[in-house]
PDB file of C-alpha atoms in Angstrom:
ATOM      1  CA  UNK T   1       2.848 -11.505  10.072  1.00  0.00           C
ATOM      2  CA  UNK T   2       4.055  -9.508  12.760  1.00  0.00           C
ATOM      3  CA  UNK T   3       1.749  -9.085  16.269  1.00  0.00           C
ATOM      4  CA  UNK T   4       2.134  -6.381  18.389  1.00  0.00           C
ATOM      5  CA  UNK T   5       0.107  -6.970  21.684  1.00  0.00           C
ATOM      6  CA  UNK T   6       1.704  -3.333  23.260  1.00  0.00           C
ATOM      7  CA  UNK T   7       2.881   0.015  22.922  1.00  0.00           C
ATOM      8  CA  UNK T   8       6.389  -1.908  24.627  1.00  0.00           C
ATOM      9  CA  UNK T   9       6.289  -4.400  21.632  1.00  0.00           C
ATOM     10  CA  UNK T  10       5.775  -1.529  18.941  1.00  0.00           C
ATOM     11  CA  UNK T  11       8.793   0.430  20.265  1.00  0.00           C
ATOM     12  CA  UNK T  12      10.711  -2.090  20.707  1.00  0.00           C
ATOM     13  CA  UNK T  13      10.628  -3.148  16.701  1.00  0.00           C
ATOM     14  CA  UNK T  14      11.934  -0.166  15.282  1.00  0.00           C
ATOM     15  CA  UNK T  15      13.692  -0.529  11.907  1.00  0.00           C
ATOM     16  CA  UNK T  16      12.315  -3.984  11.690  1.00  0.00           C
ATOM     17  CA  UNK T  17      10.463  -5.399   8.660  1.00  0.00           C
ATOM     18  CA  UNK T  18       7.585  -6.045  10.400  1.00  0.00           C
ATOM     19  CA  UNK T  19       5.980  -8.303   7.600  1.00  0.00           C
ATOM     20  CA  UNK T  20       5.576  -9.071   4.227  1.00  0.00           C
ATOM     21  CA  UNK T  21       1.854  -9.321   2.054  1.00  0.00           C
ATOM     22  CA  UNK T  22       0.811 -12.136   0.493  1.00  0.00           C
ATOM     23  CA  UNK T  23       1.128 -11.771  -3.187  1.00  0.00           C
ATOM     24  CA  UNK T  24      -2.296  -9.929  -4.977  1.00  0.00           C
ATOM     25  CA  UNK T  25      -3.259  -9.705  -9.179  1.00  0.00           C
ATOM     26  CA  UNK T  26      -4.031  -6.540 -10.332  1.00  0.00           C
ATOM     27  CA  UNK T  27      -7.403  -7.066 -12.474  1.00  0.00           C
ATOM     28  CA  UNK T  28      -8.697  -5.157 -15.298  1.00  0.00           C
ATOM     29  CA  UNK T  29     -11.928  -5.930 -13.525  1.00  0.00           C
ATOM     30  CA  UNK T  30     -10.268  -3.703 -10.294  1.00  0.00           C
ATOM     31  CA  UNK T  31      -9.173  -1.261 -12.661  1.00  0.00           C
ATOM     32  CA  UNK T  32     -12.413  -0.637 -13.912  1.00  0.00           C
ATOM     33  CA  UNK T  33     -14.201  -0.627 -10.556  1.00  0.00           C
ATOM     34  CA  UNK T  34     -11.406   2.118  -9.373  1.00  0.00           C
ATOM     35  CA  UNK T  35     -12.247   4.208 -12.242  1.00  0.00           C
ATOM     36  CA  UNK T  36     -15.829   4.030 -11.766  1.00  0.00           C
ATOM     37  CA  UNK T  37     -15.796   4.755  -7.769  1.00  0.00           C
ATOM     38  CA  UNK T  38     -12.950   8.036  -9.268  1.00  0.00           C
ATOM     39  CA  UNK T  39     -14.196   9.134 -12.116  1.00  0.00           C
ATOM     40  CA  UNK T  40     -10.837   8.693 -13.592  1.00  0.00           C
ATOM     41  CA  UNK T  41     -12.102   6.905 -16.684  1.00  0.00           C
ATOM     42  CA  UNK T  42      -8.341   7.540 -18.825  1.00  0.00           C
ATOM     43  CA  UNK T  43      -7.876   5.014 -21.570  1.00  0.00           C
ATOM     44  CA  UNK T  44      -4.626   4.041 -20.160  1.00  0.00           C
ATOM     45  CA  UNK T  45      -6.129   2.049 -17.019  1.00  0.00           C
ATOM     46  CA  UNK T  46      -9.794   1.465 -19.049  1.00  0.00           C
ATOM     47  CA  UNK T  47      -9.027   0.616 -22.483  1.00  0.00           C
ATOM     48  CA  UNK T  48      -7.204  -2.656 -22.899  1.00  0.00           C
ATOM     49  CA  UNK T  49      -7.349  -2.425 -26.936  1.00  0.00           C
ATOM     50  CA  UNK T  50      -5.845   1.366 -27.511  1.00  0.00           C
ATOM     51  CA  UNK T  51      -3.322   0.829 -24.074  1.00  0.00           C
ATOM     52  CA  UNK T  52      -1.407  -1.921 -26.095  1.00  0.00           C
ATOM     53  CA  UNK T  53      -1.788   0.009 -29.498  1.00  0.00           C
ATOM     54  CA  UNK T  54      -0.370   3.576 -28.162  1.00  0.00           C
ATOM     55  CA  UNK T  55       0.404   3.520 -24.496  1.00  0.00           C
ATOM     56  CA  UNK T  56       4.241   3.299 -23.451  1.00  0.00           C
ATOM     57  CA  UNK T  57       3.402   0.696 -21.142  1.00  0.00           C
ATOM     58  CA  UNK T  58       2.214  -2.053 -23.921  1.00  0.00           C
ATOM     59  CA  UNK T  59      -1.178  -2.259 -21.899  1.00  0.00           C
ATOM     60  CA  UNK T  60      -3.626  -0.956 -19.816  1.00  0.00           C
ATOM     61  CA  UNK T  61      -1.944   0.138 -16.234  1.00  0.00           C
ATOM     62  CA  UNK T  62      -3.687   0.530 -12.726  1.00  0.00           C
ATOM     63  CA  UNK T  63      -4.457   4.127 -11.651  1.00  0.00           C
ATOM     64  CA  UNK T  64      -1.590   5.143  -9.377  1.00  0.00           C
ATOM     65  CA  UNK T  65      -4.115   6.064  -6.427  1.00  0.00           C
ATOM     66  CA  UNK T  66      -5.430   2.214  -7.047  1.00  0.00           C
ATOM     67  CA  UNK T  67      -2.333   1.200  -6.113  1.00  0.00           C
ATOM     68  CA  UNK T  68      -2.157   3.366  -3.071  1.00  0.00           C
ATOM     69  CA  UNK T  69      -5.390   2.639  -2.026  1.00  0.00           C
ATOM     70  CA  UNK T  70      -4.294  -1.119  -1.703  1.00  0.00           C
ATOM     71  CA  UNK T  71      -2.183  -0.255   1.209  1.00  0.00           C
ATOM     72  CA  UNK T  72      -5.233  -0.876   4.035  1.00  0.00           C
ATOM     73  CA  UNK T  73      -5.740  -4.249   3.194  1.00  0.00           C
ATOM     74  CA  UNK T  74      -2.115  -5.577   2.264  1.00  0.00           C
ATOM     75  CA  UNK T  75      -0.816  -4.062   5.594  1.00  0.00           C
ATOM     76  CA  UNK T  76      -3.514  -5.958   7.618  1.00  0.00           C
ATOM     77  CA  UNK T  77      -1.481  -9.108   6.061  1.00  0.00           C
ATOM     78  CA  UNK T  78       1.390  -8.179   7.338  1.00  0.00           C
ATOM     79  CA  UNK T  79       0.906  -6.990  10.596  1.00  0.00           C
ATOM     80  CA  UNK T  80      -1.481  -7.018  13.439  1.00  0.00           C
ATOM     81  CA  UNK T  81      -1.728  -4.825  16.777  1.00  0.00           C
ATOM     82  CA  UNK T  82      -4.295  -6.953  19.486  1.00  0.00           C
ATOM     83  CA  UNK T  83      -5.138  -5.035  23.275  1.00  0.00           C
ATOM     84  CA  UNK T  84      -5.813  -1.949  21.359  1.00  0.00           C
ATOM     85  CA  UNK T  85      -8.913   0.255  21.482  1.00  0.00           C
ATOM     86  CA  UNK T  86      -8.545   1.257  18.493  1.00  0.00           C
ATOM     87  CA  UNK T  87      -6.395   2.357  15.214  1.00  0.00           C
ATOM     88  CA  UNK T  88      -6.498   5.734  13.020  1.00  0.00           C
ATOM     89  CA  UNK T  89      -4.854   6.519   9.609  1.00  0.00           C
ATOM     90  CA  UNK T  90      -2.406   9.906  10.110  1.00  0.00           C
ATOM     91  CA  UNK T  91      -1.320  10.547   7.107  1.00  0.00           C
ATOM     92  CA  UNK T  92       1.682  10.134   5.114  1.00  0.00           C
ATOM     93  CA  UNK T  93       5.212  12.007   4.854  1.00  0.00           C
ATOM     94  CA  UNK T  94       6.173  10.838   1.299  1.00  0.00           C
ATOM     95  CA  UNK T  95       4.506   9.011  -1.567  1.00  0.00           C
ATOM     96  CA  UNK T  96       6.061   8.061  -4.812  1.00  0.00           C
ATOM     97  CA  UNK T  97       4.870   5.932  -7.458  1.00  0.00           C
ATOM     98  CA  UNK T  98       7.532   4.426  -9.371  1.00  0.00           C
ATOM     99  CA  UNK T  99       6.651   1.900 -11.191  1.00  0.00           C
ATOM    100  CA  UNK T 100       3.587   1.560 -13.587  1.00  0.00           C
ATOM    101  CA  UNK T 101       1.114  -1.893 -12.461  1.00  0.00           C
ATOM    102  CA  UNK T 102      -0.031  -3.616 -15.785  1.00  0.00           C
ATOM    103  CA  UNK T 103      -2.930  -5.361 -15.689  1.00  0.00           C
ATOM    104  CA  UNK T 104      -2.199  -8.806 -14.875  1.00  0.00           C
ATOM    105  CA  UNK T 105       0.995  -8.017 -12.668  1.00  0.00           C
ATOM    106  CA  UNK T 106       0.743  -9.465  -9.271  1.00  0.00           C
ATOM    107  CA  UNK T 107       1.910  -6.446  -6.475  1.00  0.00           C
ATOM    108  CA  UNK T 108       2.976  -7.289  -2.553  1.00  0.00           C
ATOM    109  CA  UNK T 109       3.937  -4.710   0.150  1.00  0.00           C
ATOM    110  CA  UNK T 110       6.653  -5.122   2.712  1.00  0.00           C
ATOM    111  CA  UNK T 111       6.463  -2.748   5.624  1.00  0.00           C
ATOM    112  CA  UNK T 112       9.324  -1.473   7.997  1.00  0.00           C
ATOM    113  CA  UNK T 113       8.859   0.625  11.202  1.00  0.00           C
ATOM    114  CA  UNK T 114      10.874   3.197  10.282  1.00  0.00           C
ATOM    115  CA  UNK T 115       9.529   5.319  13.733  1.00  0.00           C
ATOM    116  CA  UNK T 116       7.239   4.219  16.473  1.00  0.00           C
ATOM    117  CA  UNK T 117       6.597   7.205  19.147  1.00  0.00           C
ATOM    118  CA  UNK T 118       4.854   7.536  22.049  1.00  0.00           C
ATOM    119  CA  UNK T 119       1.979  10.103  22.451  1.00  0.00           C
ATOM    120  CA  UNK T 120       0.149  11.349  25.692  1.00  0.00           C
ATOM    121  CA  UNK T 121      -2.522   8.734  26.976  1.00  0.00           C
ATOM    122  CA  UNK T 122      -0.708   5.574  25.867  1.00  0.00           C
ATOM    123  CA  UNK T 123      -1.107   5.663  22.222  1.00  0.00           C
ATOM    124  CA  UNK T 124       1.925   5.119  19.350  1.00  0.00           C
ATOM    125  CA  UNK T 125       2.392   6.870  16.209  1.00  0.00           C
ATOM    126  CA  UNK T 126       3.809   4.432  13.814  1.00  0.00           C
ATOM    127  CA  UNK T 127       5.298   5.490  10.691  1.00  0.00           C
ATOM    128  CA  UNK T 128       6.234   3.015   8.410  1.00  0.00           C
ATOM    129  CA  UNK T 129       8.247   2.645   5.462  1.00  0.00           C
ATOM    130  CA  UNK T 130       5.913   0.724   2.602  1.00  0.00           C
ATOM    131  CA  UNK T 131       7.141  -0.469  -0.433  1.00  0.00           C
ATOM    132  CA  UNK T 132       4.695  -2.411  -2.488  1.00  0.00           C
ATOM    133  CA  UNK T 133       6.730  -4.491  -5.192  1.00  0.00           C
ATOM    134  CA  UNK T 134       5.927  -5.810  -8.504  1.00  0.00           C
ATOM    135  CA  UNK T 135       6.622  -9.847  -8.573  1.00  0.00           C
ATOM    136  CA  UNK T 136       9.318  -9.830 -11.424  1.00  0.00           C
ATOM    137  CA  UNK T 137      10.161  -5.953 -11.891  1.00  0.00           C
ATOM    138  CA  UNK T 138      13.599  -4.272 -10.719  1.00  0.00           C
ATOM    139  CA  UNK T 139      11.405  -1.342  -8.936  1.00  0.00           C
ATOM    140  CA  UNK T 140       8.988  -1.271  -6.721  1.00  0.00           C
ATOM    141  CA  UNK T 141       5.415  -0.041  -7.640  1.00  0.00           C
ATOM    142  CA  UNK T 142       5.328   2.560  -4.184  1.00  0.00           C
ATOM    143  CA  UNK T 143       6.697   3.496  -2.098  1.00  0.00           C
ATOM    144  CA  UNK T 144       5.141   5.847   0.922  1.00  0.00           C
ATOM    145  CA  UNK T 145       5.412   6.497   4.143  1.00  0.00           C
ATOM    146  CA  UNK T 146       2.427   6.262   6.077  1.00  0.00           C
ATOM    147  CA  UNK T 147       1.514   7.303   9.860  1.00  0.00           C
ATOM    148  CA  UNK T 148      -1.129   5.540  11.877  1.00  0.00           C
ATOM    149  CA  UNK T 149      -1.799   5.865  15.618  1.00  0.00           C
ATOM    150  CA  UNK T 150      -2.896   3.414  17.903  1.00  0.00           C
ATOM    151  CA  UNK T 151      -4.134   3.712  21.183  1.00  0.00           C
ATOM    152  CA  UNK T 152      -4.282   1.100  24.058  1.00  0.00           C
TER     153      UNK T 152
END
């Protein structure tokens, strides 16, 4: 895990891989809790019986926006910014998902500072590259790039 303690240290590690996630199952259980906060109730991610009979994918998958949505929490694993007042999601240039996530498949994301620029009052907008990776699969899951901003 990478810790950035300034705006200095921030700038100063672009193009780095500033940290890798610690390796996280994909549950049907999570699948099913995704559809039910969504709505998105498709057999595909819900129905482990009828996704191995007639899906592509030989089993139930996990919602694309699931997989997205995992991005928060994996990144705080794999890096940290301390002496800040405070953090905000930006958006994102590009998101992609490439890969289908079976249930069962355990996903990690590794996250290079692709930019890191400085903003009136002291802040940084970070974008980084995020790529979250399927342990044993060829391609990755994601990949998007994602903007924060954080202010000191």
């Amino acid at each position: 895990m990478r810790t950035f303690t300034s705006a200095d240290d921030i700038v100063s590690a672009l193009g780095e891989t500033i940290g890798t996630s610690d390796w996280l199952e994909i549950t049907q259980e999570r699948v099913n809790q995704f559809a039910d906060a969504t709505g998105d109730h498709q057999w595909i991610h819900v129905d482990p019986e009828r996704a191995a009979k007639e899906s592509p994918f030989g089993g139930p998958v996990a919602h694309g926006y699931l997989t997205l949505s995992l991005l928060p929490a994996l990144s705080w694993q794999t890096y940290t910014v301390e002496n800040s007042t405070m953090g905000v999601n930006y958006g994102s240039n590009k998101v992609r998902f490439v890969n289908p996530v079976l249930v069962g498949s355990r996903v990690r994301l590794t996250a290079v500072l692709a930019a890191a620029d400085r903003l009136v009052g002291g802040a940084v907008q970070m974008t980084v590259d995020s790529t979250i990776e399927i342990e044993g699969a060829t391609k990755p899951a994601l990949v998007a790039q994602v903007i924060s901003r954080v202010y000191f």
